[in-house]
mmCIF file of C-alpha atoms and ligand atoms in Angstrom:
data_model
loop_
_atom_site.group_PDB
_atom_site.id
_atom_site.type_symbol
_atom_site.label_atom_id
_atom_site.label_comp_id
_atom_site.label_asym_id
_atom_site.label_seq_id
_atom_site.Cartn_x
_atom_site.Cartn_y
_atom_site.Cartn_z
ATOM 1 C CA UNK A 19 -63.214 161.344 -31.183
ATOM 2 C CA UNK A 20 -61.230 159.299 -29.103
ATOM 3 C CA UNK A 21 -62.901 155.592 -28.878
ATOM 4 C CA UNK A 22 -62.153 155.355 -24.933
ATOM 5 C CA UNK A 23 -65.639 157.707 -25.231
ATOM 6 C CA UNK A 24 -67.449 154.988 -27.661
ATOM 7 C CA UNK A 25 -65.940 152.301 -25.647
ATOM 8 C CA UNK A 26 -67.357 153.305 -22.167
ATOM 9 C CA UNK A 27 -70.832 154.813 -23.842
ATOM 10 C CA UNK A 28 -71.568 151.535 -25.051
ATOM 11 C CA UNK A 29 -70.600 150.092 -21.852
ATOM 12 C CA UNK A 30 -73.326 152.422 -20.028
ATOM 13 C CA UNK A 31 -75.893 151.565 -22.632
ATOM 14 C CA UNK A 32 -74.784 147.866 -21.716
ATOM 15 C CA UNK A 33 -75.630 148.009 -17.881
ATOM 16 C CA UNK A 34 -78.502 150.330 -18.323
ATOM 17 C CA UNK A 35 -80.509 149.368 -20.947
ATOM 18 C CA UNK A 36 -79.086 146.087 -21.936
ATOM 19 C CA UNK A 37 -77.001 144.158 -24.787
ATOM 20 C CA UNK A 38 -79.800 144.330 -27.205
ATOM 21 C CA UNK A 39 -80.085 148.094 -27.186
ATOM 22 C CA UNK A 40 -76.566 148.165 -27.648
ATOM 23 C CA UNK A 41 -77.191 146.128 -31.060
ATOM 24 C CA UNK A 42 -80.315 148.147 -32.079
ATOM 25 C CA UNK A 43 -78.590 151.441 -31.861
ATOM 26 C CA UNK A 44 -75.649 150.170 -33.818
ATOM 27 C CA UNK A 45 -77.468 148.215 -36.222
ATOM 28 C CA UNK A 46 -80.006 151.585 -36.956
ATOM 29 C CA UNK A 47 -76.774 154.110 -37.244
ATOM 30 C CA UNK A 48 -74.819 153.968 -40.432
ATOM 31 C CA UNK A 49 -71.500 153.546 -39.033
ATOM 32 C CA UNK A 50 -68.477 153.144 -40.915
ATOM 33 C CA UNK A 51 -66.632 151.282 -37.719
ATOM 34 C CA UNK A 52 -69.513 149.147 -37.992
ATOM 35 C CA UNK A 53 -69.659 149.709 -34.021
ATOM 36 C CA UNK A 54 -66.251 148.095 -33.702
ATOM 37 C CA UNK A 55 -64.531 150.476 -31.641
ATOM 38 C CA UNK A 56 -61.214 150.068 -29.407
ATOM 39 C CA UNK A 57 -60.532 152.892 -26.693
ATOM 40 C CA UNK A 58 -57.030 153.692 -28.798
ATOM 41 C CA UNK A 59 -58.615 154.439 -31.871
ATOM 42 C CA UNK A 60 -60.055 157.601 -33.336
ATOM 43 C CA UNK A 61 -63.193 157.462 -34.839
ATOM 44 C CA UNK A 62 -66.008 159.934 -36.543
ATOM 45 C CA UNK A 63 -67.631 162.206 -34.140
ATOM 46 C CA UNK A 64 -70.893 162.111 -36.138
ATOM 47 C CA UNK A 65 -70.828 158.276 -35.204
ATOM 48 C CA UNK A 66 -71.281 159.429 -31.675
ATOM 49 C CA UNK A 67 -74.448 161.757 -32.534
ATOM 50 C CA UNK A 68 -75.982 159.047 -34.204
ATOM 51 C CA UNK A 69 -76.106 156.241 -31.746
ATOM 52 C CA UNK A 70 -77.173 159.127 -29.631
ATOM 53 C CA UNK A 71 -80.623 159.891 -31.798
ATOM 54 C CA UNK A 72 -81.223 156.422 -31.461
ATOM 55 C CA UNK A 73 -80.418 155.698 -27.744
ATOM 56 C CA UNK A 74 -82.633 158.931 -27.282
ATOM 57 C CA UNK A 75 -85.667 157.846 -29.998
ATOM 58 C CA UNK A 76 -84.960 154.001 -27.955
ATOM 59 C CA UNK A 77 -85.464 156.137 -24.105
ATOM 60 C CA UNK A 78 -87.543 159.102 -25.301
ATOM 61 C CA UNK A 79 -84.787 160.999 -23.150
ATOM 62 C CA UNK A 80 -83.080 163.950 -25.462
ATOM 63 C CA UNK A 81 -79.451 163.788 -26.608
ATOM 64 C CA UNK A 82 -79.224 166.762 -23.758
ATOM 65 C CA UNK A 83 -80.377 164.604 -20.968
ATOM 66 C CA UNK A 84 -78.404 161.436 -22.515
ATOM 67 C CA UNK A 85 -75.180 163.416 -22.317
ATOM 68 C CA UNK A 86 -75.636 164.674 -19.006
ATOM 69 C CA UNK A 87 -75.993 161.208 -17.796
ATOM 70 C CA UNK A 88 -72.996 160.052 -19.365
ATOM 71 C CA UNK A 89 -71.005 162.691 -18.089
ATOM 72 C CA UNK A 90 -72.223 161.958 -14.855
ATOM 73 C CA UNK A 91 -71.082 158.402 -15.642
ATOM 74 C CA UNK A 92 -67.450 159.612 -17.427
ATOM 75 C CA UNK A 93 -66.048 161.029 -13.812
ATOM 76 C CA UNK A 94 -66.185 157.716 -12.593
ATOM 77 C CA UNK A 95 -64.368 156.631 -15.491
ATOM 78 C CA UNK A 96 -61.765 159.398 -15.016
ATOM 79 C CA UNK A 97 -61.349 158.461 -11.559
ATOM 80 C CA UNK A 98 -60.586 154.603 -12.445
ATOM 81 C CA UNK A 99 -57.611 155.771 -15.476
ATOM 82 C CA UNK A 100 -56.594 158.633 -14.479
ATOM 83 C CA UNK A 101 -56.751 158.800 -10.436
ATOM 84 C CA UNK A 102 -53.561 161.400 -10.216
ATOM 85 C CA UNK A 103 -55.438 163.595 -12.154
ATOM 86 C CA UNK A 104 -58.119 164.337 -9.984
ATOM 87 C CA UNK A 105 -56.009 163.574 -6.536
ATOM 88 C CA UNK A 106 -53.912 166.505 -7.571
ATOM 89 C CA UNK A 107 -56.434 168.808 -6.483
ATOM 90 C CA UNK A 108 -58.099 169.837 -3.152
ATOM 91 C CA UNK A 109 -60.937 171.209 -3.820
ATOM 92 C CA UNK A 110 -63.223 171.321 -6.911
ATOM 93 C CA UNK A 111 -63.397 174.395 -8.281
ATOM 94 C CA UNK A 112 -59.570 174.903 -8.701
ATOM 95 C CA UNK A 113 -60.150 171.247 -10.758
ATOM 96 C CA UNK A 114 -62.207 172.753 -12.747
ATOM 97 C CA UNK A 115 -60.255 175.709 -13.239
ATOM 98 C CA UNK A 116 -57.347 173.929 -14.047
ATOM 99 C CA UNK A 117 -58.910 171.828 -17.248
ATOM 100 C CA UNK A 118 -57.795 173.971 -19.814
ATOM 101 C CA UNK A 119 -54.104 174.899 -18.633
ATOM 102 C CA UNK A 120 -53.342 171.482 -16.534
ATOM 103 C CA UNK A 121 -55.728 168.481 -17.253
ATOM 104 C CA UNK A 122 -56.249 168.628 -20.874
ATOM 105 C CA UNK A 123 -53.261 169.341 -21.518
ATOM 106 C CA UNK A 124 -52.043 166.261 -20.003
ATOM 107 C CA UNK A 125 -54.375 164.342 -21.847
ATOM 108 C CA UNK A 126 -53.199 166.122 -25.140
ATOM 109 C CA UNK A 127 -49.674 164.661 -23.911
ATOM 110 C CA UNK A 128 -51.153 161.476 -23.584
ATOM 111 C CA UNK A 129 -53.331 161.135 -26.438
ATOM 112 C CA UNK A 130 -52.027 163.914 -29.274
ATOM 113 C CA UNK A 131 -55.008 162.851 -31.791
ATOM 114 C CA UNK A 132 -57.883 164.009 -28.981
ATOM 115 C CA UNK A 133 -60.239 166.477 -29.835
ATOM 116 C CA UNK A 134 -60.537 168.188 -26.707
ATOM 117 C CA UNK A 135 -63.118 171.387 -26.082
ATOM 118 C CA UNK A 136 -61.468 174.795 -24.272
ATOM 119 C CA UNK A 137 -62.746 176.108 -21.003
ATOM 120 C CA UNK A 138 -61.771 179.484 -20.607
ATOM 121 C CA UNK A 139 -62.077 181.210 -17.111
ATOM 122 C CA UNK A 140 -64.179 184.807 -17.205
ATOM 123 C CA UNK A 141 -64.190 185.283 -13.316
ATOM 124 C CA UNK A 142 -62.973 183.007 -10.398
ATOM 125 C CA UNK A 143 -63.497 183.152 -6.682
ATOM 126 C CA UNK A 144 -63.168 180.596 -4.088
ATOM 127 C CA UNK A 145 -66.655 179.246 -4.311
ATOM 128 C CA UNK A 146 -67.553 180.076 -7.648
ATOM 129 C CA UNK A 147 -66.466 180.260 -11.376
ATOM 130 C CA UNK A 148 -67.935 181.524 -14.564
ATOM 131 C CA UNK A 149 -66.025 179.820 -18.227
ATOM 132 C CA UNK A 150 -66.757 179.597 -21.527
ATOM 133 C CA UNK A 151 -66.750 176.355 -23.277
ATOM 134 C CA UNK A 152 -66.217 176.311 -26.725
ATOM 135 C CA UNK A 153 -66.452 173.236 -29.126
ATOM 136 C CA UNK A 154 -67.442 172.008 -32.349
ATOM 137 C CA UNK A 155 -69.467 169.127 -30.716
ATOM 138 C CA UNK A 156 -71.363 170.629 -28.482
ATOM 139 C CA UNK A 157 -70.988 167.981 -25.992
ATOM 140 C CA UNK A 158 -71.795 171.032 -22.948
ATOM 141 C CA UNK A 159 -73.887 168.328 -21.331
ATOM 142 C CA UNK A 160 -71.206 166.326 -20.775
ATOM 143 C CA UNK A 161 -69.260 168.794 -19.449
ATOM 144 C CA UNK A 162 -72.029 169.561 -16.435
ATOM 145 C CA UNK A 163 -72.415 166.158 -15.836
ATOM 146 C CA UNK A 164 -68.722 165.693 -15.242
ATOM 147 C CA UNK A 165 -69.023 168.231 -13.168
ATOM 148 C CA UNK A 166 -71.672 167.345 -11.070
ATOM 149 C CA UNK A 167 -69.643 164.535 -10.156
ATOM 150 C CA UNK A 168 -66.502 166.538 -9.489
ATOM 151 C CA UNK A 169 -68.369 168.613 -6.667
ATOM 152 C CA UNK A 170 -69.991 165.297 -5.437
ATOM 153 C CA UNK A 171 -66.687 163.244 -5.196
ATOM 154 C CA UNK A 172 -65.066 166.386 -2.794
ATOM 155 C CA UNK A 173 -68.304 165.731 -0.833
ATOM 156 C CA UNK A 174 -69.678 169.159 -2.049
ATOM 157 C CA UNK A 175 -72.555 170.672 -4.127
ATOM 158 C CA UNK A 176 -72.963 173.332 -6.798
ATOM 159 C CA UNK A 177 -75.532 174.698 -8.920
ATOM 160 C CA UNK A 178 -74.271 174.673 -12.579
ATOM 161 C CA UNK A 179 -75.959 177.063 -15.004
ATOM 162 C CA UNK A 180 -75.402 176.478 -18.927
ATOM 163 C CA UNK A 181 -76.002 179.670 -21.086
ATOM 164 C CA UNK A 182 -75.980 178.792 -24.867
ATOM 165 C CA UNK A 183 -73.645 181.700 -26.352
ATOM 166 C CA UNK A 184 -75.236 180.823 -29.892
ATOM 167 C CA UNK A 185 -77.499 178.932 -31.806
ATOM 168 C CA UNK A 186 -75.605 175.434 -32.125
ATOM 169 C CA UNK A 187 -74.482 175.224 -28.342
ATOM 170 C CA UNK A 188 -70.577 175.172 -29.959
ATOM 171 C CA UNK A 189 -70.063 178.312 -27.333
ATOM 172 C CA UNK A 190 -71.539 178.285 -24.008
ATOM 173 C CA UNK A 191 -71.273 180.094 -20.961
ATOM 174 C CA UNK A 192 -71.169 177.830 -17.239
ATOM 175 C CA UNK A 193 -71.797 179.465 -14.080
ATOM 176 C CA UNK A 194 -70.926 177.936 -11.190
ATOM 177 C CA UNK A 195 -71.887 178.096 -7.859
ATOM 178 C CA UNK A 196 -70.446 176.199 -4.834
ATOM 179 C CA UNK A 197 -73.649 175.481 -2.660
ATOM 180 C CA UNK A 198 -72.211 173.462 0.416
HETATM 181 C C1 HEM B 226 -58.873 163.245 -15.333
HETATM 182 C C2 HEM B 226 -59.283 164.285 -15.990
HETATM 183 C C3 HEM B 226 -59.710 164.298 -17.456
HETATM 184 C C4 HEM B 226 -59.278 163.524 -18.498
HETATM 185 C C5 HEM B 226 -58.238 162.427 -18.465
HETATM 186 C C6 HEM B 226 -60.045 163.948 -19.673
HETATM 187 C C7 HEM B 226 -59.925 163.380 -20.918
HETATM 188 C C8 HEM B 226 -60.729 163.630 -21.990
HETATM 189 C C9 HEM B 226 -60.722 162.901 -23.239
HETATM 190 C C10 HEM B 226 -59.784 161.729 -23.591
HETATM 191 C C11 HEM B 226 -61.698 163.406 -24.016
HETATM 192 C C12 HEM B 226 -62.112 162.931 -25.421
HETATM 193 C C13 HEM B 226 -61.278 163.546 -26.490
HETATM 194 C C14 HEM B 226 -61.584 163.001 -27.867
HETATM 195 O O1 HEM B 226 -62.648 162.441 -28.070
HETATM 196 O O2 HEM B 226 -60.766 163.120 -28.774
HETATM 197 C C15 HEM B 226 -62.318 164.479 -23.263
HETATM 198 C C16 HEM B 226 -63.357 165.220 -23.729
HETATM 199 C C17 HEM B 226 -64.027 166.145 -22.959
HETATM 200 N N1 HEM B 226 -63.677 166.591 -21.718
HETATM 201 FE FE1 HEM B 226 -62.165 165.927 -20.582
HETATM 202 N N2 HEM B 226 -60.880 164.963 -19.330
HETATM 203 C C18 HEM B 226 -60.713 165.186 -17.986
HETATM 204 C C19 HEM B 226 -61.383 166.078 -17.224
HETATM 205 C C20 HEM B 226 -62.402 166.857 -17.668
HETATM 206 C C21 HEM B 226 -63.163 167.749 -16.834
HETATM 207 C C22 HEM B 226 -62.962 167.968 -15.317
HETATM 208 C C23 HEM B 226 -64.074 168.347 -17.620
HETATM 209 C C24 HEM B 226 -65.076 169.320 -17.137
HETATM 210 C C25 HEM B 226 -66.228 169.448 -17.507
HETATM 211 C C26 HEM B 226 -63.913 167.819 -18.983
HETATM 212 C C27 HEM B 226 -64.663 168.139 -20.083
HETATM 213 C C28 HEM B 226 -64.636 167.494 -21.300
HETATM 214 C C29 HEM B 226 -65.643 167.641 -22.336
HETATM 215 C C30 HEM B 226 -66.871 168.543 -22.273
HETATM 216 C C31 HEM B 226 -65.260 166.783 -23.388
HETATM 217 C C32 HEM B 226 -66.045 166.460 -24.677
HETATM 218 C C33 HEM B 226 -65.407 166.907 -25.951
HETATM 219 C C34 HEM B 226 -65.870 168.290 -26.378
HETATM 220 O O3 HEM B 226 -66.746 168.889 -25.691
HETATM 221 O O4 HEM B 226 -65.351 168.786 -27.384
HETATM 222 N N3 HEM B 226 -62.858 166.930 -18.962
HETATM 223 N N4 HEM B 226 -61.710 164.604 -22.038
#
């Protein structure tokens, strides 16, 4: 996992929650970065779910609710680096739709060592689309949450329904609904 996503998790846990859960989380995870991370480097993906059990045993929120929240955080993140990326598109659901074949491939161009998830479309109409995400990490949450803020930043709403496909949440099918 790329450490741009340590780098700016650690930031949110920073400004949320302070410097000192920060510490505690890395100091309870066994972490063989030590919690050093630098956005160009790759680093262990179970790192990630670790100082997530302990941010979520730290807010009694669950790893779910933790990721959603830092996906909601991420778009702002992706709108700060990568501003083309997003002004490329007009409205949000052809963003969306355009992950798999435009975006991440871009960022595959970009950064060859990311370990990205696929999105692939199952039905598409102007206000809504149905894809499956498919992943080892099961990072779904993240995915809504970035796209909460996608609909939000082209001054729109949508209601995003996550269907676990299996038992892990590896496969998972969103439905999405443009509301206004
Ligand atoms: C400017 C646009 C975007 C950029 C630059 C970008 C970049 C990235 C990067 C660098 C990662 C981490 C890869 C790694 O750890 O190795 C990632 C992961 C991810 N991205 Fe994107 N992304 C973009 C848009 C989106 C959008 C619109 C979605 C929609 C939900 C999305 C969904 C995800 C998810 C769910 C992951 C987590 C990894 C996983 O589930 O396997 N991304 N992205």
């Amino acid at each position: 996992m790329k450490g741009m996503i340590f780098t700016e998790f650690l930031d949110l846990v920073e400004e949320k929650y302070g410097l000192e859960v920060v510490d505690e989380i890395i100091e309870k995870s066994d972490l063989k970065s030590n919690g050093a991370y630098t956005s160009v480097g790759v680093y262990d993906f179970t790192e990630m779910l670790q100082l997530l059990q302990h941010l979520s045993m730290h807010t009694k929120l669950s790893i779910d609710k933790l990721l959603l929240l830092y996906g909601e955080h991420f778009f702002s993140v992706l709108l700060k680096r990568y501003p083309d990326f997003i002004s490329a598109y007009k409205d949000p659901i052809t963003l969306l739709a355009s992950i798999e074949n435009h975006i991440h491939v871009e960022v595959l161009k970009l950064y060859p060592d990311a370990e990205l998830p696929t999105f692939n479309i199952l039905e598409q109409t102007e206000t809504s689309i149905i894809m499956i995400y498919k992943s080892s990490r099961a990072m779904h949450y993240f995915g809504k949450g970035i796209m909460h803020k996608t609909f939000e930043h082209f001054g729109s709403t949508a209601s995003v329904i996550l269907e676990t496909l299996n038992e892990n949440g590896t496969e998972v099918k969103f439905i999405i609904q443009q509301i206004t």
